[in-house]
PDB file of C-alpha atoms and ligand atoms in Angstrom:
ATOM      1  CA  MET A   1    -128.109  28.972 -70.572  1.00  0.00           C
ATOM      2  CA  SER A   2    -126.613  27.397 -67.532  1.00  0.00           C
ATOM      3  CA  GLU A   3    -125.391  23.811 -67.152  1.00  0.00           C
ATOM      4  CA  GLY A   4    -127.840  21.070 -66.320  1.00  0.00           C
ATOM      5  CA  ARG A   5    -130.773  22.850 -68.147  1.00  0.00           C
ATOM      6  CA  ARG A   6    -132.872  20.865 -70.563  1.00  0.00           C
ATOM      7  CA  ILE A   7    -133.795  22.267 -74.041  1.00  0.00           C
ATOM      8  CA  GLY A   8    -135.962  21.154 -76.870  1.00  0.00           C
ATOM      9  CA  VAL A   9    -134.812  21.787 -80.308  1.00  0.00           C
ATOM     10  CA  THR A  10    -136.887  22.181 -83.403  1.00  0.00           C
ATOM     11  CA  GLY A  11    -135.416  22.266 -86.993  1.00  0.00           C
ATOM     12  CA  ALA A  12    -132.775  20.053 -85.485  1.00  0.00           C
ATOM     13  CA  THR A  13    -131.044  18.867 -88.573  1.00  0.00           C
ATOM     14  CA  GLY A  14    -130.970  22.283 -90.137  1.00  0.00           C
ATOM     15  CA  ARG A  15    -128.029  24.525 -90.248  1.00  0.00           C
ATOM     16  CA  MET A  16    -129.105  26.414 -87.229  1.00  0.00           C
ATOM     17  CA  GLY A  17    -130.619  23.424 -85.348  1.00  0.00           C
ATOM     18  CA  GLN A  18    -127.353  21.542 -85.621  1.00  0.00           C
ATOM     19  CA  ALA A  19    -125.377  24.751 -84.518  1.00  0.00           C
ATOM     20  CA  VAL A  20    -127.702  24.990 -81.421  1.00  0.00           C
ATOM     21  CA  ARG A  21    -127.320  21.332 -80.566  1.00  0.00           C
ATOM     22  CA  ASP A  22    -123.440  21.675 -80.723  1.00  0.00           C
ATOM     23  CA  ALA A  23    -123.421  24.771 -78.784  1.00  0.00           C
ATOM     24  CA  ALA A  24    -125.651  23.190 -76.023  1.00  0.00           C
ATOM     25  CA  GLU A  25    -123.361  20.253 -75.809  1.00  0.00           C
ATOM     26  CA  GLU A  26    -120.406  22.499 -75.323  1.00  0.00           C
ATOM     27  CA  ARG A  27    -122.272  24.329 -72.392  1.00  0.00           C
ATOM     28  CA  GLY A  28    -123.056  20.987 -70.760  1.00  0.00           C
ATOM     29  CA  LEU A  29    -126.870  21.399 -71.358  1.00  0.00           C
ATOM     30  CA  THR A  30    -129.031  18.420 -72.026  1.00  0.00           C
ATOM     31  CA  VAL A  31    -130.891  18.344 -75.335  1.00  0.00           C
ATOM     32  CA  ALA A  32    -134.335  16.804 -73.809  1.00  0.00           C
ATOM     33  CA  PHE A  33    -135.602  16.379 -77.498  1.00  0.00           C
ATOM     34  CA  ALA A  34    -134.974  17.434 -80.977  1.00  0.00           C
ATOM     35  CA  VAL A  35    -137.397  17.201 -83.919  1.00  0.00           C
ATOM     36  CA  ASN A  36    -137.269  17.846 -87.526  1.00  0.00           C
ATOM     37  CA  ARG A  37    -139.929  17.982 -90.258  1.00  0.00           C
ATOM     38  CA  ASP A  38    -139.054  14.710 -91.836  1.00  0.00           C
ATOM     39  CA  ALA A  39    -136.629  13.128 -89.355  1.00  0.00           C
ATOM     40  CA  ASP A  40    -134.516  10.327 -90.873  1.00  0.00           C
ATOM     41  CA  PRO A  41    -135.336   7.222 -88.730  1.00  0.00           C
ATOM     42  CA  GLN A  42    -131.771   6.282 -89.158  1.00  0.00           C
ATOM     43  CA  LEU A  43    -130.611   9.631 -87.391  1.00  0.00           C
ATOM     44  CA  GLU A  44    -130.072   9.174 -83.797  1.00  0.00           C
ATOM     45  CA  ASN A  45    -131.845  11.491 -81.417  1.00  0.00           C
ATOM     46  CA  VAL A  46    -133.901  13.279 -83.934  1.00  0.00           C
ATOM     47  CA  GLU A  47    -137.646  12.509 -83.967  1.00  0.00           C
ATOM     48  CA  PRO A  48    -140.318  13.650 -86.544  1.00  0.00           C
ATOM     49  CA  ALA A  49    -142.027  16.965 -85.888  1.00  0.00           C
ATOM     50  CA  ARG A  50    -145.403  15.234 -85.473  1.00  0.00           C
ATOM     51  CA  ARG A  51    -144.195  14.062 -82.135  1.00  0.00           C
ATOM     52  CA  PHE A  52    -143.579  17.562 -80.729  1.00  0.00           C
ATOM     53  CA  GLU A  53    -146.462  17.788 -78.445  1.00  0.00           C
ATOM     54  CA  THR A  54    -146.012  14.374 -77.021  1.00  0.00           C
ATOM     55  CA  LEU A  55    -142.234  15.059 -76.482  1.00  0.00           C
ATOM     56  CA  LEU A  56    -143.155  18.539 -74.816  1.00  0.00           C
ATOM     57  CA  THR A  57    -145.200  16.471 -72.131  1.00  0.00           C
ATOM     58  CA  GLU A  58    -142.902  13.482 -71.801  1.00  0.00           C
ATOM     59  CA  THR A  59    -139.681  15.277 -71.609  1.00  0.00           C
ATOM     60  CA  GLU A  60    -140.505  18.528 -69.706  1.00  0.00           C
ATOM     61  CA  PRO A  61    -137.809  20.761 -71.305  1.00  0.00           C
ATOM     62  CA  ASP A  62    -136.963  24.109 -69.483  1.00  0.00           C
ATOM     63  CA  ALA A  63    -137.189  25.978 -72.755  1.00  0.00           C
ATOM     64  CA  ILE A  64    -137.492  25.311 -76.582  1.00  0.00           C
ATOM     65  CA  ILE A  65    -135.225  26.870 -79.281  1.00  0.00           C
ATOM     66  CA  ASP A  66    -136.740  27.163 -82.669  1.00  0.00           C
ATOM     67  CA  PHE A  67    -134.921  27.747 -86.079  1.00  0.00           C
ATOM     68  CA  THR A  68    -137.241  26.448 -88.777  1.00  0.00           C
ATOM     69  CA  GLY A  69    -139.623  28.488 -91.070  1.00  0.00           C
ATOM     70  CA  PRO A  70    -142.341  31.072 -90.353  1.00  0.00           C
ATOM     71  CA  GLU A  71    -145.294  28.620 -90.628  1.00  0.00           C
ATOM     72  CA  SER A  72    -143.907  25.958 -88.469  1.00  0.00           C
ATOM     73  CA  ALA A  73    -142.342  28.451 -85.915  1.00  0.00           C
ATOM     74  CA  VAL A  74    -145.699  29.866 -85.336  1.00  0.00           C
ATOM     75  CA  GLU A  75    -147.088  26.342 -84.714  1.00  0.00           C
ATOM     76  CA  TYR A  76    -144.287  25.496 -82.254  1.00  0.00           C
ATOM     77  CA  VAL A  77    -144.521  28.846 -80.501  1.00  0.00           C
ATOM     78  CA  THR A  78    -148.294  28.294 -80.106  1.00  0.00           C
ATOM     79  CA  LEU A  79    -147.969  24.728 -78.797  1.00  0.00           C
ATOM     80  CA  ALA A  80    -145.220  25.619 -76.351  1.00  0.00           C
ATOM     81  CA  ALA A  81    -147.087  28.510 -75.037  1.00  0.00           C
ATOM     82  CA  GLU A  82    -150.138  26.338 -74.410  1.00  0.00           C
ATOM     83  CA  ALA A  83    -147.976  23.883 -72.568  1.00  0.00           C
ATOM     84  CA  GLY A  84    -146.404  26.813 -70.433  1.00  0.00           C
ATOM     85  CA  VAL A  85    -142.887  26.208 -71.880  1.00  0.00           C
ATOM     86  CA  PRO A  86    -140.708  29.350 -72.676  1.00  0.00           C
ATOM     87  CA  ILE A  87    -139.681  29.426 -76.274  1.00  0.00           C
ATOM     88  CA  VAL A  88    -136.967  31.229 -78.196  1.00  0.00           C
ATOM     89  CA  THR A  89    -137.548  31.646 -82.022  1.00  0.00           C
ATOM     90  CA  GLY A  90    -134.749  32.899 -84.458  1.00  0.00           C
ATOM     91  CA  THR A  91    -136.878  31.989 -87.486  1.00  0.00           C
ATOM     92  CA  THR A  92    -137.399  35.049 -89.890  1.00  0.00           C
ATOM     93  CA  GLY A  93    -139.673  35.954 -92.687  1.00  0.00           C
ATOM     94  CA  PHE A  94    -142.933  36.328 -90.687  1.00  0.00           C
ATOM     95  CA  ASP A  95    -145.775  38.234 -92.089  1.00  0.00           C
ATOM     96  CA  ASP A  96    -148.083  40.419 -90.044  1.00  0.00           C
ATOM     97  CA  GLU A  97    -150.547  37.792 -89.133  1.00  0.00           C
ATOM     98  CA  GLN A  98    -147.863  35.365 -88.090  1.00  0.00           C
ATOM     99  CA  ARG A  99    -146.137  38.039 -85.976  1.00  0.00           C
ATOM    100  CA  ALA A 100    -149.480  38.746 -84.157  1.00  0.00           C
ATOM    101  CA  ALA A 101    -149.817  35.038 -83.358  1.00  0.00           C
ATOM    102  CA  LEU A 102    -146.410  35.160 -81.905  1.00  0.00           C
ATOM    103  CA  GLU A 103    -147.370  38.053 -79.771  1.00  0.00           C
ATOM    104  CA  ALA A 104    -150.686  36.470 -78.730  1.00  0.00           C
ATOM    105  CA  ALA A 105    -148.730  33.398 -77.645  1.00  0.00           C
ATOM    106  CA  GLY A 106    -146.747  35.474 -75.257  1.00  0.00           C
ATOM    107  CA  GLU A 107    -149.847  36.096 -73.171  1.00  0.00           C
ATOM    108  CA  GLU A 108    -149.765  32.546 -71.908  1.00  0.00           C
ATOM    109  CA  SER A 109    -145.943  31.917 -71.569  1.00  0.00           C
ATOM    110  CA  PRO A 110    -142.707  33.610 -72.283  1.00  0.00           C
ATOM    111  CA  VAL A 111    -141.834  33.958 -75.965  1.00  0.00           C
ATOM    112  CA  LEU A 112    -138.780  35.588 -77.339  1.00  0.00           C
ATOM    113  CA  LEU A 113    -138.143  36.612 -80.987  1.00  0.00           C
ATOM    114  CA  GLY A 114    -134.914  37.586 -82.239  1.00  0.00           C
ATOM    115  CA  ALA A 115    -133.898  38.130 -86.018  1.00  0.00           C
ATOM    116  CA  ASN A 116    -130.293  37.881 -85.280  1.00  0.00           C
ATOM    117  CA  PHE A 117    -128.664  36.710 -82.175  1.00  0.00           C
ATOM    118  CA  ALA A 118    -125.069  38.020 -82.746  1.00  0.00           C
ATOM    119  CA  ARG A 119    -124.115  40.618 -80.259  1.00  0.00           C
ATOM    120  CA  GLY A 120    -122.163  42.513 -82.980  1.00  0.00           C
ATOM    121  CA  VAL A 121    -125.517  42.932 -84.902  1.00  0.00           C
ATOM    122  CA  GLN A 122    -126.893  44.764 -81.897  1.00  0.00           C
ATOM    123  CA  ALA A 123    -123.887  46.966 -81.826  1.00  0.00           C
ATOM    124  CA  LEU A 124    -124.240  47.555 -85.609  1.00  0.00           C
ATOM    125  CA  ILE A 125    -127.873  48.721 -85.116  1.00  0.00           C
ATOM    126  CA  ASP A 126    -126.689  51.125 -82.404  1.00  0.00           C
ATOM    127  CA  ALA A 127    -124.003  52.475 -84.619  1.00  0.00           C
ATOM    128  CA  VAL A 128    -126.342  52.789 -87.731  1.00  0.00           C
ATOM    129  CA  THR A 129    -129.022  54.653 -85.455  1.00  0.00           C
ATOM    130  CA  ALA A 130    -126.402  57.097 -84.349  1.00  0.00           C
ATOM    131  CA  ALA A 131    -124.999  57.764 -87.854  1.00  0.00           C
ATOM    132  CA  VAL A 132    -128.526  58.236 -89.298  1.00  0.00           C
ATOM    133  CA  GLY A 133    -129.045  60.743 -86.577  1.00  0.00           C
ATOM    134  CA  SER A 134    -125.941  62.894 -87.360  1.00  0.00           C
ATOM    135  CA  LEU A 135    -125.923  62.309 -91.164  1.00  0.00           C
ATOM    136  CA  SER A 136    -129.625  62.830 -91.682  1.00  0.00           C
ATOM    137  CA  GLU A 137    -129.466  64.087 -95.283  1.00  0.00           C
ATOM    138  CA  TYR A 138    -127.125  61.365 -96.476  1.00  0.00           C
ATOM    139  CA  ASP A 139    -128.359  58.600 -99.043  1.00  0.00           C
ATOM    140  CA  ILE A 140    -128.826  55.067 -97.417  1.00  0.00           C
ATOM    141  CA  GLU A 141    -128.348  51.755 -99.157  1.00  0.00           C
ATOM    142  CA  LEU A 142    -128.467  48.340 -97.274  1.00  0.00           C
ATOM    143  CA  THR A 143    -127.113  45.268 -98.708  1.00  0.00           C
ATOM    144  CA  GLU A 144    -127.275  41.813 -97.049  1.00  0.00           C
ATOM    145  CA  THR A 145    -125.336  38.696 -98.169  1.00  0.00           C
ATOM    146  CA  HIS A 146    -126.152  35.016 -97.286  1.00  0.00           C
ATOM    147  CA  HIS A 147    -125.665  31.492 -98.318  1.00  0.00           C
ATOM    148  CA  ASN A 148    -127.544  30.145-101.329  1.00  0.00           C
ATOM    149  CA  GLY A 149    -129.739  27.899 -99.035  1.00  0.00           C
ATOM    150  CA  LYS A 150    -131.556  31.012 -97.512  1.00  0.00           C
ATOM    151  CA  ARG A 151    -135.249  31.270 -98.352  1.00  0.00           C
ATOM    152  CA  ASP A 152    -136.601  34.719 -97.131  1.00  0.00           C
ATOM    153  CA  ALA A 153    -135.336  38.015 -98.627  1.00  0.00           C
ATOM    154  CA  PRO A 154    -134.539  40.581 -97.389  1.00  0.00           C
ATOM    155  CA  SER A 155    -133.175  39.023 -94.271  1.00  0.00           C
ATOM    156  CA  GLY A 156    -134.884  39.442 -91.003  1.00  0.00           C
ATOM    157  CA  THR A 157    -131.934  41.432 -89.750  1.00  0.00           C
ATOM    158  CA  ALA A 158    -132.281  43.786 -92.770  1.00  0.00           C
ATOM    159  CA  SER A 159    -135.871  44.410 -91.913  1.00  0.00           C
ATOM    160  CA  LEU A 160    -134.999  45.045 -88.306  1.00  0.00           C
ATOM    161  CA  ILE A 161    -132.325  47.503 -89.410  1.00  0.00           C
ATOM    162  CA  LEU A 162    -134.551  49.384 -91.761  1.00  0.00           C
ATOM    163  CA  ASP A 163    -137.212  49.536 -88.928  1.00  0.00           C
ATOM    164  CA  ARG A 164    -134.685  51.300 -86.711  1.00  0.00           C
ATOM    165  CA  ILE A 165    -133.609  53.726 -89.455  1.00  0.00           C
ATOM    166  CA  ASP A 166    -137.324  54.729 -89.844  1.00  0.00           C
ATOM    167  CA  GLU A 167    -137.467  55.283 -86.214  1.00  0.00           C
ATOM    168  CA  ALA A 168    -134.161  57.266 -85.976  1.00  0.00           C
ATOM    169  CA  ARG A 169    -135.453  59.466 -88.910  1.00  0.00           C
ATOM    170  CA  GLY A 170    -139.039  59.739 -87.471  1.00  0.00           C
ATOM    171  CA  GLU A 171    -140.768  58.397 -90.622  1.00  0.00           C
ATOM    172  CA  PRO A 172    -140.853  55.562 -92.813  1.00  0.00           C
ATOM    173  CA  ALA A 173    -138.684  55.498 -95.775  1.00  0.00           C
ATOM    174  CA  ALA A 174    -139.643  53.930 -99.183  1.00  0.00           C
ATOM    175  CA  ARG A 175    -137.780  50.724 -99.524  1.00  0.00           C
ATOM    176  CA  VAL A 176    -136.554  50.104-103.007  1.00  0.00           C
ATOM    177  CA  HIS A 177    -135.689  46.419-103.556  1.00  0.00           C
ATOM    178  CA  GLY A 178    -132.963  46.319-106.105  1.00  0.00           C
ATOM    179  CA  ARG A 179    -133.218  48.635-109.224  1.00  0.00           C
ATOM    180  CA  GLU A 180    -133.860  47.927-112.760  1.00  0.00           C
ATOM    181  CA  GLY A 181    -134.415  49.862-115.845  1.00  0.00           C
ATOM    182  CA  GLU A 182    -134.923  53.537-115.395  1.00  0.00           C
ATOM    183  CA  ALA A 183    -134.871  53.908-111.734  1.00  0.00           C
ATOM    184  CA  PRO A 184    -133.368  57.131-110.534  1.00  0.00           C
ATOM    185  CA  ARG A 185    -132.901  57.536-106.786  1.00  0.00           C
ATOM    186  CA  GLU A 186    -135.951  59.483-105.005  1.00  0.00           C
ATOM    187  CA  ALA A 187    -134.875  61.613-102.011  1.00  0.00           C
ATOM    188  CA  GLY A 188    -135.144  59.549 -98.651  1.00  0.00           C
ATOM    189  CA  GLU A 189    -135.479  56.194-100.218  1.00  0.00           C
ATOM    190  CA  ILE A 190    -133.489  53.229 -98.982  1.00  0.00           C
ATOM    191  CA  GLY A 191    -132.129  50.801-101.574  1.00  0.00           C
ATOM    192  CA  VAL A 192    -132.285  47.192-100.263  1.00  0.00           C
ATOM    193  CA  HIS A 193    -130.166  44.569-101.958  1.00  0.00           C
ATOM    194  CA  ALA A 194    -130.131  40.822-101.116  1.00  0.00           C
ATOM    195  CA  ARG A 195    -127.282  38.587-102.329  1.00  0.00           C
ATOM    196  CA  ARG A 196    -127.244  34.773-102.233  1.00  0.00           C
ATOM    197  CA  ALA A 197    -123.985  33.054-102.723  1.00  0.00           C
ATOM    198  CA  GLY A 198    -122.028  29.835-101.691  1.00  0.00           C
ATOM    199  CA  ASP A 199    -121.865  29.151 -97.842  1.00  0.00           C
ATOM    200  CA  ILE A 200    -121.789  32.859 -96.640  1.00  0.00           C
ATOM    201  CA  THR A 201    -122.910  32.773 -93.194  1.00  0.00           C
ATOM    202  CA  GLY A 202    -124.496  36.292 -93.134  1.00  0.00           C
ATOM    203  CA  GLU A 203    -123.342  39.747 -93.778  1.00  0.00           C
ATOM    204  CA  HIS A 204    -125.046  43.103 -93.402  1.00  0.00           C
ATOM    205  CA  GLU A 205    -123.770  46.467 -94.753  1.00  0.00           C
ATOM    206  CA  VAL A 206    -125.332  49.885 -94.301  1.00  0.00           C
ATOM    207  CA  LEU A 207    -123.858  52.485 -96.703  1.00  0.00           C
ATOM    208  CA  LEU A 208    -124.440  56.229 -95.818  1.00  0.00           C
ATOM    209  CA  ALA A 209    -123.192  58.495 -98.688  1.00  0.00           C
ATOM    210  CA  GLY A 210    -122.924  62.285 -98.825  1.00  0.00           C
ATOM    211  CA  ASN A 211    -121.576  64.003-101.880  1.00  0.00           C
ATOM    212  CA  ARG A 212    -117.837  63.962-100.805  1.00  0.00           C
ATOM    213  CA  GLU A 213    -117.683  60.982 -98.331  1.00  0.00           C
ATOM    214  CA  THR A 214    -119.211  57.713 -97.623  1.00  0.00           C
ATOM    215  CA  LEU A 215    -119.539  55.761 -94.266  1.00  0.00           C
ATOM    216  CA  SER A 216    -119.968  51.997 -94.530  1.00  0.00           C
ATOM    217  CA  LEU A 217    -120.983  50.022 -91.393  1.00  0.00           C
ATOM    218  CA  THR A 218    -120.707  46.146 -91.745  1.00  0.00           C
ATOM    219  CA  HIS A 219    -121.252  43.206 -89.726  1.00  0.00           C
ATOM    220  CA  ARG A 220    -119.981  39.806 -90.855  1.00  0.00           C
ATOM    221  CA  ALA A 221    -120.843  36.516 -89.058  1.00  0.00           C
ATOM    222  CA  GLY A 222    -117.892  34.352 -88.940  1.00  0.00           C
ATOM    223  CA  SER A 223    -119.796  31.172 -87.696  1.00  0.00           C
ATOM    224  CA  ARG A 224    -123.347  30.056 -86.958  1.00  0.00           C
ATOM    225  CA  SER A 225    -122.150  29.350 -83.401  1.00  0.00           C
ATOM    226  CA  VAL A 226    -122.463  33.071 -82.756  1.00  0.00           C
ATOM    227  CA  PHE A 227    -126.403  32.839 -83.489  1.00  0.00           C
ATOM    228  CA  ALA A 228    -126.622  29.772 -81.362  1.00  0.00           C
ATOM    229  CA  GLU A 229    -124.732  31.125 -78.462  1.00  0.00           C
ATOM    230  CA  GLY A 230    -126.885  34.177 -78.406  1.00  0.00           C
ATOM    231  CA  ALA A 231    -130.163  31.967 -78.604  1.00  0.00           C
ATOM    232  CA  LEU A 232    -128.969  29.920 -75.781  1.00  0.00           C
ATOM    233  CA  ASP A 233    -128.060  33.085 -73.690  1.00  0.00           C
ATOM    234  CA  ALA A 234    -131.699  34.255 -74.584  1.00  0.00           C
ATOM    235  CA  ALA A 235    -133.173  31.060 -73.477  1.00  0.00           C
ATOM    236  CA  SER A 236    -131.215  31.426 -70.139  1.00  0.00           C
ATOM    237  CA  TRP A 237    -132.911  34.676 -69.531  1.00  0.00           C
ATOM    238  CA  LEU A 238    -136.294  33.674 -70.714  1.00  0.00           C
ATOM    239  CA  VAL A 239    -136.774  30.787 -68.318  1.00  0.00           C
ATOM    240  CA  ASP A 240    -136.856  33.174 -65.323  1.00  0.00           C
ATOM    241  CA  GLN A 241    -139.478  35.476 -67.008  1.00  0.00           C
ATOM    242  CA  GLU A 242    -143.149  36.099 -66.688  1.00  0.00           C
ATOM    243  CA  PRO A 243    -145.193  35.226 -69.585  1.00  0.00           C
ATOM    244  CA  GLY A 244    -144.912  38.019 -72.334  1.00  0.00           C
ATOM    245  CA  PHE A 245    -143.547  38.623 -75.835  1.00  0.00           C
ATOM    246  CA  TYR A 246    -139.868  39.722 -75.720  1.00  0.00           C
ATOM    247  CA  ARG A 247    -137.524  40.821 -78.368  1.00  0.00           C
ATOM    248  CA  PHE A 248    -133.816  39.847 -78.449  1.00  0.00           C
ATOM    249  CA  ALA A 249    -132.870  43.561 -79.155  1.00  0.00           C
ATOM    250  CA  ALA A 250    -134.454  44.688 -75.908  1.00  0.00           C
ATOM    251  CA  ILE A 251    -132.547  42.247 -73.656  1.00  0.00           C
ATOM    252  CA  ALA A 252    -129.113  41.784 -75.650  1.00  0.00           C
ATOM    253  CA  ALA A 253    -127.452  44.427 -73.447  1.00  0.00           C
ATOM    254  CA  LYS A 254    -128.589  42.860 -70.142  1.00  0.00           C
ATOM    255  CA  LEU A 255    -127.194  39.457 -71.422  1.00  0.00           C
ATOM    256  CA  SER A 256    -123.677  41.015 -72.359  1.00  0.00           C
ATOM    257  CA  GLU A 257    -123.575  42.471 -68.838  1.00  0.00           C
ATOM    258  CA  THR A 258    -124.150  39.077 -67.083  1.00  0.00           C
ATOM    259  CA  ASP A 259    -123.379  36.142 -69.211  1.00  0.00           C
ATOM    260  CA  GLN A 260    -120.176  36.887 -71.130  1.00  0.00           C
TER     261      GLN A 260
HETATM  262  N1  NDP B 301    -132.040  34.739 -85.528  1.00  0.00           N
HETATM  263  C1  NDP B 301    -130.924  34.401 -85.936  1.00  0.00           C
HETATM  264  O1  NDP B 301    -129.691  34.860 -85.421  1.00  0.00           O
HETATM  265  C2  NDP B 301    -130.763  33.441 -87.129  1.00  0.00           C
HETATM  266  C3  NDP B 301    -131.971  33.189 -87.752  1.00  0.00           C
HETATM  267  N2  NDP B 301    -131.938  32.299 -88.818  1.00  0.00           N
HETATM  268  C4  NDP B 301    -133.211  31.917 -89.425  1.00  0.00           C
HETATM  269  O2  NDP B 301    -133.411  30.570 -88.969  1.00  0.00           O
HETATM  270  C5  NDP B 301    -134.302  29.850 -89.803  1.00  0.00           C
HETATM  271  C6  NDP B 301    -133.676  28.494 -90.195  1.00  0.00           C
HETATM  272  O3  NDP B 301    -132.377  28.720 -90.811  1.00  0.00           O
HETATM  273  P1  NDP B 301    -131.502  27.599 -91.450  1.00  0.00           P
HETATM  274  O4  NDP B 301    -131.126  26.826 -90.012  1.00  0.00           O
HETATM  275  O5  NDP B 301    -130.270  28.220 -92.111  1.00  0.00           O
HETATM  276  O6  NDP B 301    -132.347  26.850 -92.300  1.00  0.00           O
HETATM  277  P2  NDP B 301    -132.363  25.232 -92.671  1.00  0.00           P
HETATM  278  O7  NDP B 301    -133.145  25.129 -93.819  1.00  0.00           O
HETATM  279  O8  NDP B 301    -130.930  24.808 -92.707  1.00  0.00           O
HETATM  280  O9  NDP B 301    -132.990  24.549 -91.438  1.00  0.00           O
HETATM  281  C7  NDP B 301    -134.388  24.601 -91.110  1.00  0.00           C
HETATM  282  C8  NDP B 301    -134.759  23.280 -90.582  1.00  0.00           C
HETATM  283  O10 NDP B 301    -136.053  23.304 -90.166  1.00  0.00           O
HETATM  284  C9  NDP B 301    -136.666  22.226 -90.587  1.00  0.00           C
HETATM  285  N3  NDP B 301    -138.250  22.288 -90.591  1.00  0.00           N
HETATM  286  C10 NDP B 301    -139.044  23.033 -91.426  1.00  0.00           C
HETATM  287  N4  NDP B 301    -140.149  22.812 -91.092  1.00  0.00           N
HETATM  288  C11 NDP B 301    -140.291  22.118 -90.014  1.00  0.00           C
HETATM  289  C12 NDP B 301    -141.117  21.642 -89.186  1.00  0.00           C
HETATM  290  N5  NDP B 301    -142.560  21.955 -89.332  1.00  0.00           N
HETATM  291  N6  NDP B 301    -140.900  20.922 -88.128  1.00  0.00           N
HETATM  292  C13 NDP B 301    -139.591  20.698 -87.890  1.00  0.00           C
HETATM  293  N7  NDP B 301    -138.517  21.062 -88.590  1.00  0.00           N
HETATM  294  C14 NDP B 301    -138.830  21.728 -89.637  1.00  0.00           C
HETATM  295  C15 NDP B 301    -136.053  21.973 -91.918  1.00  0.00           C
HETATM  296  O11 NDP B 301    -136.408  20.604 -92.470  1.00  0.00           O
HETATM  297  P3  NDP B 301    -136.576  20.339 -94.007  1.00  0.00           P
HETATM  298  O12 NDP B 301    -135.206  20.288 -94.470  1.00  0.00           O
HETATM  299  O13 NDP B 301    -136.975  18.935 -94.032  1.00  0.00           O
HETATM  300  O14 NDP B 301    -137.490  21.334 -94.564  1.00  0.00           O
HETATM  301  C16 NDP B 301    -134.720  22.151 -91.720  1.00  0.00           C
HETATM  302  O15 NDP B 301    -134.056  21.080 -91.185  1.00  0.00           O
HETATM  303  C17 NDP B 301    -134.428  30.866 -91.083  1.00  0.00           C
HETATM  304  O16 NDP B 301    -135.518  31.539 -90.901  1.00  0.00           O
HETATM  305  C18 NDP B 301    -133.224  31.735 -90.762  1.00  0.00           C
HETATM  306  O17 NDP B 301    -133.446  33.030 -91.343  1.00  0.00           O
HETATM  307  C19 NDP B 301    -130.705  31.676 -89.278  1.00  0.00           C
HETATM  308  C20 NDP B 301    -129.453  32.004 -88.685  1.00  0.00           C
HETATM  309  C21 NDP B 301    -129.490  32.998 -87.489  1.00  0.00           C
HETATM  310  O1  LIG B 302    -130.693  32.573 -92.722  1.00  0.00           O
HETATM  311  C1  LIG B 302    -129.606  32.830 -92.253  1.00  0.00           C
HETATM  312  O2  LIG B 302    -128.676  32.212 -92.436  1.00  0.00           O
HETATM  313  C2  LIG B 302    -129.608  34.046 -91.438  1.00  0.00           C
HETATM  314  N1  LIG B 302    -130.867  34.669 -91.139  1.00  0.00           N
HETATM  315  C3  LIG B 302    -131.036  35.690 -90.153  1.00  0.00           C
HETATM  316  C4  LIG B 302    -131.680  36.911 -90.907  1.00  0.00           C
HETATM  317  O3  LIG B 302    -132.610  36.548 -91.858  1.00  0.00           O
HETATM  318  O4  LIG B 302    -131.366  38.067 -90.603  1.00  0.00           O
HETATM  319  C5  LIG B 302    -129.917  36.063 -89.446  1.00  0.00           C
HETATM  320  C6  LIG B 302    -128.378  35.800 -90.085  1.00  0.00           C
HETATM  321  O5  LIG B 302    -128.115  36.899 -90.934  1.00  0.00           O
HETATM  322  C7  LIG B 302    -128.465  34.492 -90.780  1.00  0.00           C
END
């Protein structure tokens, strides 16, 4: 997002909300408002979530960036769309109904969803798709590792990668979440493993194994600023778009050509 633009931030005191505000400040953007569910009245510049609608009208931001939880993200996306303000959400863990609500909001105003705003993850997905295409008979296991505060599992990124593998294979694979007891591997299934530990920012590994070789493709995020920068780039692109429901994966390549 370019200097001088004004953004609203939801989930502002969360891990990502804080990273977005820091990245915005570094770029010379103005945070028009910041809200959090239970904002501490002692905290400067963060208001309680119930003031969201009022702040939308009062501060007229160019775009909103949301990293909260599925229920609240749907609420913010719906309200922003009604007000005609473009909104980027990086929240993960949506169910089908919530996803449909996000898509419906896109009919009124630009809405962009991204399960992972790191450029390296987009490259990982491309590499995985290519590998699955040429190693079609190999077993696949996916492991994602995140900090101990993460709520949803598997990660939004893991689900995205699994969807792309299904597309590359031309059919949906059975997703086996962890294994316990007598659980021999069935042909074609994908084992999915979610680890939660310490303050790990986010790692995704796709393992492809044949009988005499393995290929391991891994992305590790070194800092949340990677996600925050990607979300700001997405917002910068979104403010010039017509109403619609957009996915980060579909525009990431355009951003890397222009903004980096
Ligand atoms: N797309 C991407 O690149 C990335 C996506 N994410 C996703 O972003 C989301 C947030 O992650 P993270 O920042 O680590 O989580 P945190 O729990 O650290 O932050 C979420 C924040 O949202 C606040 N919140 C919850 N409900 C509301 C509400 N109704 N109104 C306003 N604020 C609210 C929480 O407040 P309280 O603490 O009071 O509940 C908290 O401050 C997750 O879904 C995560 O998977 C994370 C990293 C990168
Ligand atoms: O909760 C996180 O931290 C992250 N969530 C996203 C996800 O669920 O894929 C992206 C990133 O891995 C960090």
